[in-house]
GROMACS .gro file of C-alpha atoms in nm:
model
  217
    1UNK     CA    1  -1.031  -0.257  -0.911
    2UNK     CA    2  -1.038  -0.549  -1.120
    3UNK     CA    3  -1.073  -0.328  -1.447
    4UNK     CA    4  -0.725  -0.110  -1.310
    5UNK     CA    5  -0.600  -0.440  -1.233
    6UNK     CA    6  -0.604  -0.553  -1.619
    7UNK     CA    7  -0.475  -0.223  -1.750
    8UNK     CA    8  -0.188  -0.232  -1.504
    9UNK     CA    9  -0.088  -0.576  -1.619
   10UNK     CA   10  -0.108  -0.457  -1.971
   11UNK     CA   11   0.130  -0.172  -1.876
   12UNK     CA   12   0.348  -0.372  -1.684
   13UNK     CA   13   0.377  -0.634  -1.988
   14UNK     CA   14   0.412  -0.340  -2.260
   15UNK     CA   15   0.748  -0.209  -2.036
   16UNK     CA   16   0.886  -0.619  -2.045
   17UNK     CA   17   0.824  -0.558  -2.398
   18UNK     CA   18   0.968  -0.266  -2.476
   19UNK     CA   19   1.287  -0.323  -2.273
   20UNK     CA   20   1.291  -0.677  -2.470
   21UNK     CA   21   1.669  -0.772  -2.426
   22UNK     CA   22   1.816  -0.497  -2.265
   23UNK     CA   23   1.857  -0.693  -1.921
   24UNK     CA   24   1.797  -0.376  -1.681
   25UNK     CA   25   1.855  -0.364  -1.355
   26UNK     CA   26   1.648  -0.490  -1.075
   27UNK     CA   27   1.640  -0.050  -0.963
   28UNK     CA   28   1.529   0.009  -1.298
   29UNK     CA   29   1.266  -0.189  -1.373
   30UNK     CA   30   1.107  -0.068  -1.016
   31UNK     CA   31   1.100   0.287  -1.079
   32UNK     CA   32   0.971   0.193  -1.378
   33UNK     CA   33   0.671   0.039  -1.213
   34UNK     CA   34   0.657   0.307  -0.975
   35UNK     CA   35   0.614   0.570  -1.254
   36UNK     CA   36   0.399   0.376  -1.486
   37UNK     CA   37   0.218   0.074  -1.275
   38UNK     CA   38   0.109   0.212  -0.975
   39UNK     CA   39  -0.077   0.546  -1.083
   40UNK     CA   40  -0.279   0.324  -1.289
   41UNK     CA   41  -0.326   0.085  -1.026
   42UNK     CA   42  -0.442   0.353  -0.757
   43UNK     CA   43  -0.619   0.542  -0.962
   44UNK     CA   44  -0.891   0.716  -0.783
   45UNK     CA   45  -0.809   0.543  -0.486
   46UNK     CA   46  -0.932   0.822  -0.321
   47UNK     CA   47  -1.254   0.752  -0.390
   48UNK     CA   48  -1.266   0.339  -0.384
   49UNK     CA   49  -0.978   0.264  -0.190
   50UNK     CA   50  -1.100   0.079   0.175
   51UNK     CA   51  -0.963  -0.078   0.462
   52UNK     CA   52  -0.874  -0.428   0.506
   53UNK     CA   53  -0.693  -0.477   0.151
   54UNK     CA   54  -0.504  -0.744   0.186
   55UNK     CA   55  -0.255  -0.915  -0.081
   56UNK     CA   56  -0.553  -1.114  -0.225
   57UNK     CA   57  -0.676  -0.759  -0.354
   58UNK     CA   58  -0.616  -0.666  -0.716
   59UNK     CA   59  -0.393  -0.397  -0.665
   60UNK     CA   60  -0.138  -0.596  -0.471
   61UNK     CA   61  -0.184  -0.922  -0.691
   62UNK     CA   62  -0.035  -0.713  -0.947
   63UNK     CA   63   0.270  -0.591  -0.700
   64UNK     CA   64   0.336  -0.889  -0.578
   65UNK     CA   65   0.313  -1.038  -0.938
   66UNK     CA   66   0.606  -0.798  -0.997
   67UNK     CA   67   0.763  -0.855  -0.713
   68UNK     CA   68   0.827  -1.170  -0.747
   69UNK     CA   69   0.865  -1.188  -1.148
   70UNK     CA   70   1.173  -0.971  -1.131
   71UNK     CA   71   1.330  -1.196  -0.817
   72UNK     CA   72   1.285  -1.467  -1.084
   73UNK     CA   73   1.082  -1.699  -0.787
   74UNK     CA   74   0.766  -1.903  -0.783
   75UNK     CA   75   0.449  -1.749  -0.787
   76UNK     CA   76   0.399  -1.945  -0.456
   77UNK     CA   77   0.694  -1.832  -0.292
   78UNK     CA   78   0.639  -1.610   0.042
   79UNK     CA   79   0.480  -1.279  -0.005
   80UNK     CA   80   0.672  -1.123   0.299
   81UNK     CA   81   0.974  -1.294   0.148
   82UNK     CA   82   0.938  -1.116  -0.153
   83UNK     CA   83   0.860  -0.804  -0.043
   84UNK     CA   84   1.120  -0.805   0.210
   85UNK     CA   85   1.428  -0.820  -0.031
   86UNK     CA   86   1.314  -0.533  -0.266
   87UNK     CA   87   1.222  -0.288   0.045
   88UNK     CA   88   0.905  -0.312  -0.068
   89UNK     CA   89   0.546  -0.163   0.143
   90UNK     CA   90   0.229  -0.312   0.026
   91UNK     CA   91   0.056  -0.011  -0.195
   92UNK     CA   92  -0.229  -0.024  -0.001
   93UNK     CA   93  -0.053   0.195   0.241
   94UNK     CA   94  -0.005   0.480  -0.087
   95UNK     CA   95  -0.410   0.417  -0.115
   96UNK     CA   96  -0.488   0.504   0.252
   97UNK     CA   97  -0.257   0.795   0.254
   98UNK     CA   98  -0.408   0.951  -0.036
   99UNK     CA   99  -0.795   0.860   0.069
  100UNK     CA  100  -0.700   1.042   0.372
  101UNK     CA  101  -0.561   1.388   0.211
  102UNK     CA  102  -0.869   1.382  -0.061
  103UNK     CA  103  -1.061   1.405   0.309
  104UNK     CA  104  -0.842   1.682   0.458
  105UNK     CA  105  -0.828   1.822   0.094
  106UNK     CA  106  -1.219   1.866   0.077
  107UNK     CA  107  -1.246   2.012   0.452
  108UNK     CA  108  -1.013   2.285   0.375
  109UNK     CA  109  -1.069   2.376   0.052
  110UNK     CA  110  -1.475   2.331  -0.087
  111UNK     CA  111  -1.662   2.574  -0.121
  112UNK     CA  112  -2.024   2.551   0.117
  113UNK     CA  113  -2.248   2.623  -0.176
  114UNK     CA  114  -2.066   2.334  -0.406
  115UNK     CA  115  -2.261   1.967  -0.404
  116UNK     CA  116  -1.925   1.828  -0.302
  117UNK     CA  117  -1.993   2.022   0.037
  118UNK     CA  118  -2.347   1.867   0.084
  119UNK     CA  119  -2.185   1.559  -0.065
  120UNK     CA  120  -1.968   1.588   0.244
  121UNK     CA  121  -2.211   1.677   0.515
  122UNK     CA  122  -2.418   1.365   0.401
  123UNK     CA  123  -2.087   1.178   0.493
  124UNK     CA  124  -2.054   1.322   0.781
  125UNK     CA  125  -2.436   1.283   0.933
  126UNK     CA  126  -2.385   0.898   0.782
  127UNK     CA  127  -2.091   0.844   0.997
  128UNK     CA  128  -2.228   0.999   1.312
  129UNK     CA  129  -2.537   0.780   1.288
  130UNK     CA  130  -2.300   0.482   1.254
  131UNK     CA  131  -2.379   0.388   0.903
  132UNK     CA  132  -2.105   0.225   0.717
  133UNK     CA  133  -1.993   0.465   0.454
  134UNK     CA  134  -1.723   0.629   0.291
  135UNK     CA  135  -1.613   0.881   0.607
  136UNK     CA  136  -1.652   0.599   0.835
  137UNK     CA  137  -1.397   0.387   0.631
  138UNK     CA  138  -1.144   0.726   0.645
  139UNK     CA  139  -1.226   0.684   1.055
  140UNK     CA  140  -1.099   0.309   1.104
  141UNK     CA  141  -0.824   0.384   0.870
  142UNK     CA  142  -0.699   0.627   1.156
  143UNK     CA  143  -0.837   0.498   1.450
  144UNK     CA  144  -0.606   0.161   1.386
  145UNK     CA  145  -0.343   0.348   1.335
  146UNK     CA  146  -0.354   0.552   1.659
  147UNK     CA  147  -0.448   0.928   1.511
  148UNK     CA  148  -0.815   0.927   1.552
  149UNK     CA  149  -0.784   1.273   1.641
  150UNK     CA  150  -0.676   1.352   1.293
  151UNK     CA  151  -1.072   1.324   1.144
  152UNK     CA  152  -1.160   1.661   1.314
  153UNK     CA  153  -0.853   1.845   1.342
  154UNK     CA  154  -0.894   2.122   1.153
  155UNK     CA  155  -0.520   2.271   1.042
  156UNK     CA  156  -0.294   2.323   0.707
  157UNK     CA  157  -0.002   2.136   0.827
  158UNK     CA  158  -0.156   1.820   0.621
  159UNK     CA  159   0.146   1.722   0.466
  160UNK     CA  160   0.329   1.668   0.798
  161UNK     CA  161  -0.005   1.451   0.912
  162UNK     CA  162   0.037   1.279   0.616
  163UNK     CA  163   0.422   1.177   0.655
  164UNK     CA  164   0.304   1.095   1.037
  165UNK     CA  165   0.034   0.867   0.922
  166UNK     CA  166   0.264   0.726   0.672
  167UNK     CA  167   0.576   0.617   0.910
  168UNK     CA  168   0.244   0.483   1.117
  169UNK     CA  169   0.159   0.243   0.902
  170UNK     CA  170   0.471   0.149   0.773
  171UNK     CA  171   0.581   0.066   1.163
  172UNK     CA  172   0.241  -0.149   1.177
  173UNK     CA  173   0.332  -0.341   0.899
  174UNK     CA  174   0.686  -0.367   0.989
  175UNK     CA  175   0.556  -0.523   1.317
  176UNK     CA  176   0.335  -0.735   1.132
  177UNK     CA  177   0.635  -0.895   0.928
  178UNK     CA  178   0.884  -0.933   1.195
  179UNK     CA  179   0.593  -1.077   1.392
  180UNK     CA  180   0.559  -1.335   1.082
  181UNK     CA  181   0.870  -1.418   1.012
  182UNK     CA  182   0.984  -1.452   1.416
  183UNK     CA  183   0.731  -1.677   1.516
  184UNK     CA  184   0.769  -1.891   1.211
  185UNK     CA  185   1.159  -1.942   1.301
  186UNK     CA  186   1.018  -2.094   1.652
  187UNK     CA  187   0.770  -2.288   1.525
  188UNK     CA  188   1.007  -2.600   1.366
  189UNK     CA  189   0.709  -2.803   1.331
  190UNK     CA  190   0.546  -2.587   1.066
  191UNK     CA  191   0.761  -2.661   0.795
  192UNK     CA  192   0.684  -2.303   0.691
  193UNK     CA  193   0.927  -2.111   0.426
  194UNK     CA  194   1.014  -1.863   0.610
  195UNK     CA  195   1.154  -2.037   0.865
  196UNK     CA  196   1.514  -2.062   0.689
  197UNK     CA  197   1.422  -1.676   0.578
  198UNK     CA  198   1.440  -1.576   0.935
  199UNK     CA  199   1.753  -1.706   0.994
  200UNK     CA  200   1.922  -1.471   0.740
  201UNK     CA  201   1.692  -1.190   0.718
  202UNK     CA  202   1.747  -0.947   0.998
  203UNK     CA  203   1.613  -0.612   0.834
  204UNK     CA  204   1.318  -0.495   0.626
  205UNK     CA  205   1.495  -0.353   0.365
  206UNK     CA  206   1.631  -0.382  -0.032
  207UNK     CA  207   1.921  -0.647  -0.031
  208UNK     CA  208   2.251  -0.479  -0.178
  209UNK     CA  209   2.287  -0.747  -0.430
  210UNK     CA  210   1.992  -0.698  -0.574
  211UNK     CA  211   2.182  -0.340  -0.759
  212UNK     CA  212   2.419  -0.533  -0.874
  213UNK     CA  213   2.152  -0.779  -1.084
  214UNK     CA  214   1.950  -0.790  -1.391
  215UNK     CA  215   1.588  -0.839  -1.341
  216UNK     CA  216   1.465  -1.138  -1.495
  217UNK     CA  217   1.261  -1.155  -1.824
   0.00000   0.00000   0.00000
């Protein structure tokens, strides 16, 4: 990850460069990280992506790095905080989504006599032994999210899985921020950040000012 983590940066500093002084919009610049950044940051995901990545992985260093550089704030400022006024999911939810249909993708469509098949079946015998490994990390991914049920199911409907699985995780880490943000505004002895944050934040999503501004350099 570290090695996708340097190219990303060098993408994400070759589009500040390129734009120079054209002051674009704060909607701009994040489709523009959508369509350049992020592929390069998930690349293969499907392969090395894991549970538990958290915002000290590379991937999301480089998000929040954005994040936060465009909102023209402190590299120490909140993460949620920062986040929170761009709409903005940690990626790691893209990475377990598409770990998940690489899975569903090799079930359905391999063929038996391929080594990706016995590739699969070693998976398989690995995880049913209870041997940490790539099918078992697939496994927790769905068991925490409440659609365990999903590893064996054998159907086409993926995509609709997928969205399912998606709104999931999005609601977990939506309860996970409120859950942040709402005990920090009771907690006055903290001192914590986000404890003026929650008096003004009320939803999870991108700020209307923020089409109306430039992104900053």
């Amino acid at each position: 990850m570290k090695t996708l983590q340097k190219k990303a940066l060098r993408a994400l500093f070759s589009i500040k460069s390129t734009l120079g002084d054209c002051n674009p919009s704060i909607s701009v610049y994040t489709k523009l990280f959508d369509a350049c950044v992020v592929p390069i940051l998930t690349y293969g995901a499907e392969v090395w992506g894991k549970i538990g990545l958290s915002d000290n992985s590379p991937i999301e260093q480089v998000h929040l790095k954005f994040c936060k550089s465009i909102l023209g704030v402190r590299r120490n400022a909140s993460n949620l905080a920062a986040r929170a006024e761009l709409g903005r999911y940690p990626l790691w939810i893209e990475v377990y989504i598409r770990i998940y249909a690489y899975y569903k993708r090799l079930v359905r469509e391999i063929p038996e006599d391929s080594l990706q098949y016995e590739a699969l079946l070693v998976q398989q015998e690995l995880h049913r032994r209870k041997i940490p490994c790539w099918l078992s990390n697939i496994s927790r991914i769905l068991e925490e999210s409440g659609f365990a049920y999903l590893l064996l199911k054998k159907d086409r409907n993926t995509l609709s899985a997928q969205s399912e699985l998606k709104q999931r995780l999005k609601d977990n880490f939506l309860q996970f921020f409120y859950s942040e943000i709402n005990s920090c505004g009771r907690n006055w002895n903290q001192g914590n950040t986000l404890r003026t944050y929650n008096s003004f934040k009320l939803t999870f999503e991108r700020e209307q000012y923020i089409s109306s501004i430039t992104a900053e350099p």
